CSV table of C-alpha atoms in Angstrom, one decimal:
chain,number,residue,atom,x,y,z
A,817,UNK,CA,81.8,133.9,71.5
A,818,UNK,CA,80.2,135.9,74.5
A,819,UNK,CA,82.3,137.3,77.1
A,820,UNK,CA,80.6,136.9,80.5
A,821,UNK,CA,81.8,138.4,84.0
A,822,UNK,CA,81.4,137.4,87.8
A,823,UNK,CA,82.6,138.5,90.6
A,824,UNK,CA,83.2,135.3,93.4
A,825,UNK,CA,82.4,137.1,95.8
A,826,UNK,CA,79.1,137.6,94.7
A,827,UNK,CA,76.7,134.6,94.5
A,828,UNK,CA,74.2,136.1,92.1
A,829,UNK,CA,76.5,136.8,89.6
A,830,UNK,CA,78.1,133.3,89.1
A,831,UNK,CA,74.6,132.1,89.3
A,832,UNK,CA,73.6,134.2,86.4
A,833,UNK,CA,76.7,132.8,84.0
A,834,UNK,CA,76.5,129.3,85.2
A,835,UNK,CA,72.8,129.2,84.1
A,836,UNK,CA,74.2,129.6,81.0
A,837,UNK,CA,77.1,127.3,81.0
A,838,UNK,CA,77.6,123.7,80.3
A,839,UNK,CA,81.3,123.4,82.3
A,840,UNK,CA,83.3,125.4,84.0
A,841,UNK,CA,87.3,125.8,83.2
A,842,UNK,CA,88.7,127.4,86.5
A,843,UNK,CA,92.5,128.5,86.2
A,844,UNK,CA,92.7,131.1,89.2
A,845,UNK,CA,94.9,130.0,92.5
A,846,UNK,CA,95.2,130.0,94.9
A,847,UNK,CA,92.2,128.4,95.1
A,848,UNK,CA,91.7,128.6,99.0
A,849,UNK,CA,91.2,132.1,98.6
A,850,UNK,CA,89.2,132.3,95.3
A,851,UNK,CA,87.5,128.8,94.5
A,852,UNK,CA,85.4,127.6,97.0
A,853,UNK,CA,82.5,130.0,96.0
A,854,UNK,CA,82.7,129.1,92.2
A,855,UNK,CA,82.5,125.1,93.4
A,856,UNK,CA,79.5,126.1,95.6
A,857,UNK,CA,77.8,128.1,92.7
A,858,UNK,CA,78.5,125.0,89.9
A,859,UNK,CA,76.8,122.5,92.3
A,860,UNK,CA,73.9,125.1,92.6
A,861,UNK,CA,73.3,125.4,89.0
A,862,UNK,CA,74.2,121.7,88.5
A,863,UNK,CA,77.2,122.8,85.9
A,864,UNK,CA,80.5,120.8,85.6
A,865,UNK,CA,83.7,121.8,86.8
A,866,UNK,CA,87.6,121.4,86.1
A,867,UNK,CA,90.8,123.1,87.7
A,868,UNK,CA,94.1,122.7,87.6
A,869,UNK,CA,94.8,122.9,91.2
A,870,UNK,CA,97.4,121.5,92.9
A,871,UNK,CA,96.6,122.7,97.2
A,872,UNK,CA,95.6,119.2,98.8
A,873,UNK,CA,94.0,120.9,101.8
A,874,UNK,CA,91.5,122.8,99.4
A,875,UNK,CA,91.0,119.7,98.0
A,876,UNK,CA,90.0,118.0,101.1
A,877,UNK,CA,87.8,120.6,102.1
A,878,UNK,CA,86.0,120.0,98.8
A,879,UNK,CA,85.6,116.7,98.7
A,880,UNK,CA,84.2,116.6,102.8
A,881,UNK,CA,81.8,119.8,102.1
A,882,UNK,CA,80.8,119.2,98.3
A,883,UNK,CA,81.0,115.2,97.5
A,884,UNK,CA,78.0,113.9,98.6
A,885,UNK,CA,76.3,117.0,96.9
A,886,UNK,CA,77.9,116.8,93.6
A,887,UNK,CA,76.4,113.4,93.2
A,888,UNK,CA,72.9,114.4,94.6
A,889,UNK,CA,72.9,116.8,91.4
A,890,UNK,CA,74.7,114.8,88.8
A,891,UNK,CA,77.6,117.4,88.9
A,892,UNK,CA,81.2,116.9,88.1
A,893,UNK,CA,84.0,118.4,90.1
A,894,UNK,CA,87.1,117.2,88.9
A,895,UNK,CA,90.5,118.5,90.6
A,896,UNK,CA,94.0,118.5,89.4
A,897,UNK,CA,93.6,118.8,85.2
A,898,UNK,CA,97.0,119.7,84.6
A,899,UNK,CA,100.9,118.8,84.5
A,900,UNK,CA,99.4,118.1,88.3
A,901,UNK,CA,97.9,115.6,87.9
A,902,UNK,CA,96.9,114.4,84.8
A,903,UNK,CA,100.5,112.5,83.8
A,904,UNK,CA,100.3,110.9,87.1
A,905,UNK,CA,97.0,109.3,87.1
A,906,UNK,CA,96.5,108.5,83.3
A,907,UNK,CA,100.0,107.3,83.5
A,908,UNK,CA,99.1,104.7,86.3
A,909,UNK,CA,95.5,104.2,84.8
A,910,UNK,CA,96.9,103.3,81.8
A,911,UNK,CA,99.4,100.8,83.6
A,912,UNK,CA,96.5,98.9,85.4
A,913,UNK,CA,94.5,98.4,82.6
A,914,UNK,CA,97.6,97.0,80.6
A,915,UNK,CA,98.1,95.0,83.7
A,916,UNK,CA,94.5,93.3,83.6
A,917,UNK,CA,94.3,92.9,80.0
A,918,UNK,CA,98.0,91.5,79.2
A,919,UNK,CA,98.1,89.7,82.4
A,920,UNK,CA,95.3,89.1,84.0
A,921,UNK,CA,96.9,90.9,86.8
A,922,UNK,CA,96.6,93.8,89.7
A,923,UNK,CA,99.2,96.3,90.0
A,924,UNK,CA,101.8,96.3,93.6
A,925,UNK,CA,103.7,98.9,93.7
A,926,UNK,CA,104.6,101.5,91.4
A,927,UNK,CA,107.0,104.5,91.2
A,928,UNK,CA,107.2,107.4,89.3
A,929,UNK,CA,110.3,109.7,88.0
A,930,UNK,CA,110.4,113.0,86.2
A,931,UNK,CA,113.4,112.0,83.9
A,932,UNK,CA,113.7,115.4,82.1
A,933,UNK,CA,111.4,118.2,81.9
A,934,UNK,CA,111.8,121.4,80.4
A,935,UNK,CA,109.8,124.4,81.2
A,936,UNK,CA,108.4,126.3,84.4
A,937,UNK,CA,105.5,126.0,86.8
A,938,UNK,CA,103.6,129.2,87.0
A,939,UNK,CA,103.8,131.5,89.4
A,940,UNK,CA,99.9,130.6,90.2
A,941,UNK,CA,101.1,127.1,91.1
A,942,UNK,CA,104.0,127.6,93.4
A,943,UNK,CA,101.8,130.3,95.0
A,944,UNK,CA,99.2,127.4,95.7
A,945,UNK,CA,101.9,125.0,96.7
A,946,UNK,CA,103.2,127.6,99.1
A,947,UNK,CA,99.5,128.0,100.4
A,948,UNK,CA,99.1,124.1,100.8
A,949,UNK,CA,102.4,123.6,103.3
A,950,UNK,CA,101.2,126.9,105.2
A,951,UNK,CA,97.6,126.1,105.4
A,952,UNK,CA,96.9,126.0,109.2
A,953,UNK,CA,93.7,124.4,108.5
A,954,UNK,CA,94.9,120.6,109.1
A,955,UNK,CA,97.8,119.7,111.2
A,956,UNK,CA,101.3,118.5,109.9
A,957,UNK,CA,100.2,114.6,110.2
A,958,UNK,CA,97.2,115.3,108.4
A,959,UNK,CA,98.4,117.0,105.3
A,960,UNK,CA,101.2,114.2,105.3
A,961,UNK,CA,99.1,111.4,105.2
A,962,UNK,CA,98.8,109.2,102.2
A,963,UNK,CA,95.3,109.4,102.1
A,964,UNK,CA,94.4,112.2,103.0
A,965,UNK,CA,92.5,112.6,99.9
A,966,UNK,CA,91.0,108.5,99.1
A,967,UNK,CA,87.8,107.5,100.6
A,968,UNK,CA,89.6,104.6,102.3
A,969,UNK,CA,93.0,104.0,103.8
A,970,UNK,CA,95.6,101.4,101.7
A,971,UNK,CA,99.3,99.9,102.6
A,972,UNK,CA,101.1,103.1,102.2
A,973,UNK,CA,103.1,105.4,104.6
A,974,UNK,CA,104.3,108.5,104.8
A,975,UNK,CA,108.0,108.7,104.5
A,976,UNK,CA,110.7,111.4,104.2
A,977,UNK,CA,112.6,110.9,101.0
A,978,UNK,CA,116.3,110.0,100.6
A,979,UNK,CA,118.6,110.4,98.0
A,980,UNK,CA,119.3,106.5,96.1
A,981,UNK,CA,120.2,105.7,92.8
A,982,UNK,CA,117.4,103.8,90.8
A,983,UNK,CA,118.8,101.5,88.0
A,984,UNK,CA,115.2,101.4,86.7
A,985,UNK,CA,115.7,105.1,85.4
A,986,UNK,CA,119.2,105.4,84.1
A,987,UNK,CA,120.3,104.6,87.8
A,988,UNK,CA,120.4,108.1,88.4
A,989,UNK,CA,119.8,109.9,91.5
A,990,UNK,CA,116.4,110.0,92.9
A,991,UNK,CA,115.2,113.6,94.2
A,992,UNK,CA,112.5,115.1,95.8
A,993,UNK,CA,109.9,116.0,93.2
A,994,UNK,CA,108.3,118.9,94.2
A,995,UNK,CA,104.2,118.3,92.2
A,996,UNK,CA,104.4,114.6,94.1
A,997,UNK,CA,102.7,116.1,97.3
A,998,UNK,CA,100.0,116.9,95.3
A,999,UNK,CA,100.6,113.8,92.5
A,1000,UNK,CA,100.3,111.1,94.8
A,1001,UNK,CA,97.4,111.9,97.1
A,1002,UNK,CA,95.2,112.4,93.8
A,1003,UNK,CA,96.5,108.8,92.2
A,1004,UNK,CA,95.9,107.3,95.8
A,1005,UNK,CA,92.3,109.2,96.0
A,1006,UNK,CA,92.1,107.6,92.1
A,1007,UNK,CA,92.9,104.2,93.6
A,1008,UNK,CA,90.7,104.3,96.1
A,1009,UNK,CA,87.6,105.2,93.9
A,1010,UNK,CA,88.2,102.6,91.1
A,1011,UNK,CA,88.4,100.1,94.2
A,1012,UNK,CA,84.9,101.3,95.3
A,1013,UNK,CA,83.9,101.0,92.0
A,1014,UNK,CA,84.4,97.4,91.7
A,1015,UNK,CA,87.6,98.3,89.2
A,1016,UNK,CA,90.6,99.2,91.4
A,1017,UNK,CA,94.4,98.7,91.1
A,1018,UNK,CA,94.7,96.2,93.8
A,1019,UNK,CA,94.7,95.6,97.5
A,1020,UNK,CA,99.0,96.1,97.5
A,1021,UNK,CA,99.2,98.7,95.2
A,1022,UNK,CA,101.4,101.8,96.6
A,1023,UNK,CA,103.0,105.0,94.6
A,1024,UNK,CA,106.2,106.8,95.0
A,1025,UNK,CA,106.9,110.1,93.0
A,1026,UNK,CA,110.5,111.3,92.4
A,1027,UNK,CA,113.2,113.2,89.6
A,1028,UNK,CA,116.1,111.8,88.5
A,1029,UNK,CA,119.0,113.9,88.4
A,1030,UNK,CA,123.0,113.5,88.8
A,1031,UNK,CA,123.9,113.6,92.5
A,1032,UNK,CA,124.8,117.0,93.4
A,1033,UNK,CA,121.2,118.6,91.5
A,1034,UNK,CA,120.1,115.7,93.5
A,1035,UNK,CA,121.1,116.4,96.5
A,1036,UNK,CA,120.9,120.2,96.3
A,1037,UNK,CA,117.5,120.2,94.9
A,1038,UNK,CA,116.1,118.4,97.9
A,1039,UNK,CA,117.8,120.1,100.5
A,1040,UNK,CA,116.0,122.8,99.5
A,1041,UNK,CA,112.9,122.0,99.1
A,1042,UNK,CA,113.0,120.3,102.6
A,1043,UNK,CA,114.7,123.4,103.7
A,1044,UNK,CA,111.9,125.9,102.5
A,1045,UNK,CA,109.2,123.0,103.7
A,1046,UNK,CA,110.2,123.7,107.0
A,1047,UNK,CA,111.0,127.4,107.0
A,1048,UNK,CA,107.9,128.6,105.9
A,1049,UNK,CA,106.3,126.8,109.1
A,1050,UNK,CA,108.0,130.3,110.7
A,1051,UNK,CA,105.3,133.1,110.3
A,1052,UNK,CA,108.3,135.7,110.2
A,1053,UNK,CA,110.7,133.8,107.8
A,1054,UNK,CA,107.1,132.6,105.5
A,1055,UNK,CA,106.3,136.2,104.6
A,1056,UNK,CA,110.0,136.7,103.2
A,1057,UNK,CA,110.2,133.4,101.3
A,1058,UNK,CA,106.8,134.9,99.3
A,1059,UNK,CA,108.8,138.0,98.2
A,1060,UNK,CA,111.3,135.4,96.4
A,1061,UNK,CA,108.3,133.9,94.4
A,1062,UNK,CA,107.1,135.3,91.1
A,1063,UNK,CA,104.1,137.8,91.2
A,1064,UNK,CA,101.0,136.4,90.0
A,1065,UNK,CA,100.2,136.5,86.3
A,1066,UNK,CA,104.4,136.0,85.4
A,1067,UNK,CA,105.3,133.4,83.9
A,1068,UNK,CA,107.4,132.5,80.3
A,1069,UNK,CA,107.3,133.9,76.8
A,1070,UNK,CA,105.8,132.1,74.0
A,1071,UNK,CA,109.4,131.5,72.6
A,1072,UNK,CA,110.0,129.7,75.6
A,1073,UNK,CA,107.0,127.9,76.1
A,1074,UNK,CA,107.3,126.2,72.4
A,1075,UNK,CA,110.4,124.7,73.4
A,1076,UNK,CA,108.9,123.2,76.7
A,1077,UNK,CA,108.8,119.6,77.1
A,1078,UNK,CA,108.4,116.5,80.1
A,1079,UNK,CA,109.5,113.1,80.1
A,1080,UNK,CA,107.9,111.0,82.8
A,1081,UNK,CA,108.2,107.5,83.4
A,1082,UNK,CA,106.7,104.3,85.6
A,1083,UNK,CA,107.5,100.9,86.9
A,1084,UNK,CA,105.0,98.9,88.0
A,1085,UNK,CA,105.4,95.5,89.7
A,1086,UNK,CA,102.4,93.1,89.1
A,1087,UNK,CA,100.1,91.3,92.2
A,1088,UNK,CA,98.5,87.9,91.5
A,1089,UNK,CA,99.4,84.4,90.4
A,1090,UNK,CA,101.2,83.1,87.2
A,1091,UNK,CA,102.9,86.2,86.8
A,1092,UNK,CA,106.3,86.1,87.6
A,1093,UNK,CA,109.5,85.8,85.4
A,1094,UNK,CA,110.0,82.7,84.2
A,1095,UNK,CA,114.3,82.9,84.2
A,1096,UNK,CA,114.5,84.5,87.8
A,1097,UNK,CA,111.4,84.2,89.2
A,1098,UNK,CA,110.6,88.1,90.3
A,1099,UNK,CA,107.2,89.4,89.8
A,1100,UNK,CA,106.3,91.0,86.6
A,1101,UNK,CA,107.0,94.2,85.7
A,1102,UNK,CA,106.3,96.6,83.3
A,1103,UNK,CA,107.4,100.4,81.9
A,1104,UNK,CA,105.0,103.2,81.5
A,1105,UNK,CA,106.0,106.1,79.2
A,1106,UNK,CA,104.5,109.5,79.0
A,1107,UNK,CA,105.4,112.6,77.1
A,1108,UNK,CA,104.3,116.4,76.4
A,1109,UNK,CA,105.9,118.0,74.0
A,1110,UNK,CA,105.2,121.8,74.9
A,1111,UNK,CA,106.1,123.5,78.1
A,1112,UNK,CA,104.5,121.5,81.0
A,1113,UNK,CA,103.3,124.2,83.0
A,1114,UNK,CA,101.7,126.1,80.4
A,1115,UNK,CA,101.2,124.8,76.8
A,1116,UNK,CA,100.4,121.1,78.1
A,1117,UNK,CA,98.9,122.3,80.8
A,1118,UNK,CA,96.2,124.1,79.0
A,1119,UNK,CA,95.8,121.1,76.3
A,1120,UNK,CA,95.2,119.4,79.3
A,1121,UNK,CA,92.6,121.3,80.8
A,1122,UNK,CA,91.1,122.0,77.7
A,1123,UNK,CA,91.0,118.2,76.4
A,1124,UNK,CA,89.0,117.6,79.9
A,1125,UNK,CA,86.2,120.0,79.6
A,1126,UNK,CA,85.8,118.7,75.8
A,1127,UNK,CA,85.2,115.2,77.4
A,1128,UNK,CA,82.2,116.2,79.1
A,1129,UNK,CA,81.1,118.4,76.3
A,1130,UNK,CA,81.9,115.9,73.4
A,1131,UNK,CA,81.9,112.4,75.1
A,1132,UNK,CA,79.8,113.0,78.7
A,1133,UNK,CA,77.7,110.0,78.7
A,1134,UNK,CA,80.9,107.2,78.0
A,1135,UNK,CA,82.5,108.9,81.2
A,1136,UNK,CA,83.0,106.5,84.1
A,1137,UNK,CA,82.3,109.6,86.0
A,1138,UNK,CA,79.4,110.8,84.8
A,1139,UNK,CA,77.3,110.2,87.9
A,1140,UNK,CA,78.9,113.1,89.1
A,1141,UNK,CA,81.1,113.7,92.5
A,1142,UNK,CA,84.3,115.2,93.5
A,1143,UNK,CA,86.5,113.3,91.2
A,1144,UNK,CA,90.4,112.5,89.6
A,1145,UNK,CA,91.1,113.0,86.1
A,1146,UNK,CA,91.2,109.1,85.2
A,1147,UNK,CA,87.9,108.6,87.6
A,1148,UNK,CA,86.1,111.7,85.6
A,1149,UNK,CA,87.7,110.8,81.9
A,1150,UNK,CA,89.1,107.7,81.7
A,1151,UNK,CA,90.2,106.7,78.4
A,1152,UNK,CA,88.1,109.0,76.5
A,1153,UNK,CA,91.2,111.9,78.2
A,1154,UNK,CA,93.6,109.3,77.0
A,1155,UNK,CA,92.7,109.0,73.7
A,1156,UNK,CA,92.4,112.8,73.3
A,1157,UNK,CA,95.3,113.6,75.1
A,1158,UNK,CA,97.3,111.3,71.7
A,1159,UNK,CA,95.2,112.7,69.0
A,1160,UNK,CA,97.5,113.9,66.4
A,1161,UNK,CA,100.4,113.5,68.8
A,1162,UNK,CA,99.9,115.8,71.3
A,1163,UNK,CA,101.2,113.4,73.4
A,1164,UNK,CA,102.8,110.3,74.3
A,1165,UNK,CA,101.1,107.5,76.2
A,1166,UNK,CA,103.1,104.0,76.7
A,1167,UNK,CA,103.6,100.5,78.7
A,1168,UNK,CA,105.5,97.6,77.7
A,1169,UNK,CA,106.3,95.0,79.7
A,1170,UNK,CA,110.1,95.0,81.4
């Protein structure tokens, strides 16, 4: 396999490997500082791209500078190709089509929890996550809308989480999760193009991300993460809260790794008639299970990405988002990523009714 090497910062170079390249694997954050040119350059030379990014406000600067562009040229720009977000939005793209084909139904609200995982982010990620609450690019409001990322605006609202038990996962306590800023806004941008698209979750569907723990992880955990979330608005206190993270490029050893592993689950209420529960008469319900069996951050991850990019290279003309723009995981891959993603038990995808 050829080696070939670009420098981002100049245009010629990328030009002159892109020529040469089908699609375009991009695992280098944050990607404020170092992706915009590579997205510019794929466009250009009308090759298909995939990150794993997890910075909303690069995002939306993306999809407002590059979307209508990406279709013009037939490209593919899809965002968010690993552990964020790829469990999210199969997982809830896997509940709505159970939904419509078991019961003729649209989805209301659903709701997320990590009930174990075991493993690290990379240093790259919290790095980007750290970049997305400091970005002074959009104002607090904006990166806290709902939306932020969907082409059109749905029935949910921006609210600070609170600790509650949730009998629906073990009734344990319901922390702050801290991939759902990123999470949601892609499933929400998901739900918003499938609607366009004539296919979409339903008019009352809304999403809510958390991680069940005992109380005091609970509680401690999203103190602070609420705590840092608002300390690193202070320029002064921001640059010392860096110096705690991991440098770039550290990250676990491949012992570790191997014995990485996430557990996520869903419960999704159904929207429609004829579909409530005969005994009580509650709407519908039903469980969504999914499961990587390597560390999340890094051995799934990289399946992940991976799987993607073979999609277009394998499968490109049965993706629902081959007409190219700047797209989700399930709005690029659909359930050709699904059925890769299970292919010799990679990993586990789920739903059942409750």
């Amino acid at each position: 396999m050829d080696l070939l090497i670009a420098d981002s910062n100049q245009p010629e170079s990328l030009n002159q490997i892109l020529s040469q390249t089908r699609v375009v694997v991009s695992t280098v954050g944050p990607y404020k500082k170092y992706g915009t040119p590579l997205v510019e350059a794929c466009i250009r030379q009308k090759t298909h791209y995939i990150d794993i990014c997890g910075e909303h406000t690069w995002i939306k600067s993306i999809i407002d500078n590059f979307h209508t562009q990406a279709i013009e040229n037939n490209v593919m720009i899809v965002n968010s190709c690993g552990f964020d977000s790829v469990p999210s939005d199969l997982g809830v793209y896997m509940l709505s089509n159970y939904a419509k084909k078991v019961h003729n139904s649209e989805l209301a609200n659903v709701k997320m929890s990590v009930i174990k995982m075991v493993g690290s982010f990379s240093s790259g990620t919290i790095h980007s996550l750290y970049g997305s609450f400091s970005d002074p690019s959009l104002t607090s409001e904006q990166k806290s809308d709902p939306y932020l990322l969907a082409t059109r605006k749905g029935i949910d609202k921006s609210v600070l989480h609170t600790l509650k038990r949730d009998v629906d996962f073990s009734n344990l306590w319901q922390s702050y999760f801290i991939m759902s800023s990123i999470d949601e806004k892609i499933v929400r941008r998901s739900w918003s193009i499938w609607t366009d698209r004539g296919q979409g979750y339903g008019s009352q569907f809304t999403y809510k991300e958390t991680m069940s723990f005992d109380f005091l992880t609970a509680l401690i955990t999203t103190s602070l993460l609420y705590s840092i979330a608002l300390l690193i608005k202070v320029p002064f206190l921001c640059e010392k809260i860096k110096t705690l993270f991991p440098a770039y490029g550290e990250g676990p050893d491949a012992e570790s790794r191997a014995k990485g592993m996430s557990h996520v689950e869903f419960v999704g209420t159904l929207h429609g008639t004829n579909i409530s529960d005969s005994e009580d008469h509650q709407p519908k319900r039903i469980r969504g299970i999914v499961k990587g069996f390597r560390d999340p951050g890094y051995g799934d991850t990289c399946r992940m990405v991976i799987e993607s990019a073979l999609c277009i290279i394998k499968s490109f003309n049965e993706l629902p988002g081959k007409e190219g723009g700047v797209l989700t995981p399930s709005t690029a891959f659909g359930n050709t990523l699904l059925e890769r993603l299970q292919h010799d038990g990679q990993m586990l995808f789920e739903v059942k009714d409750i």
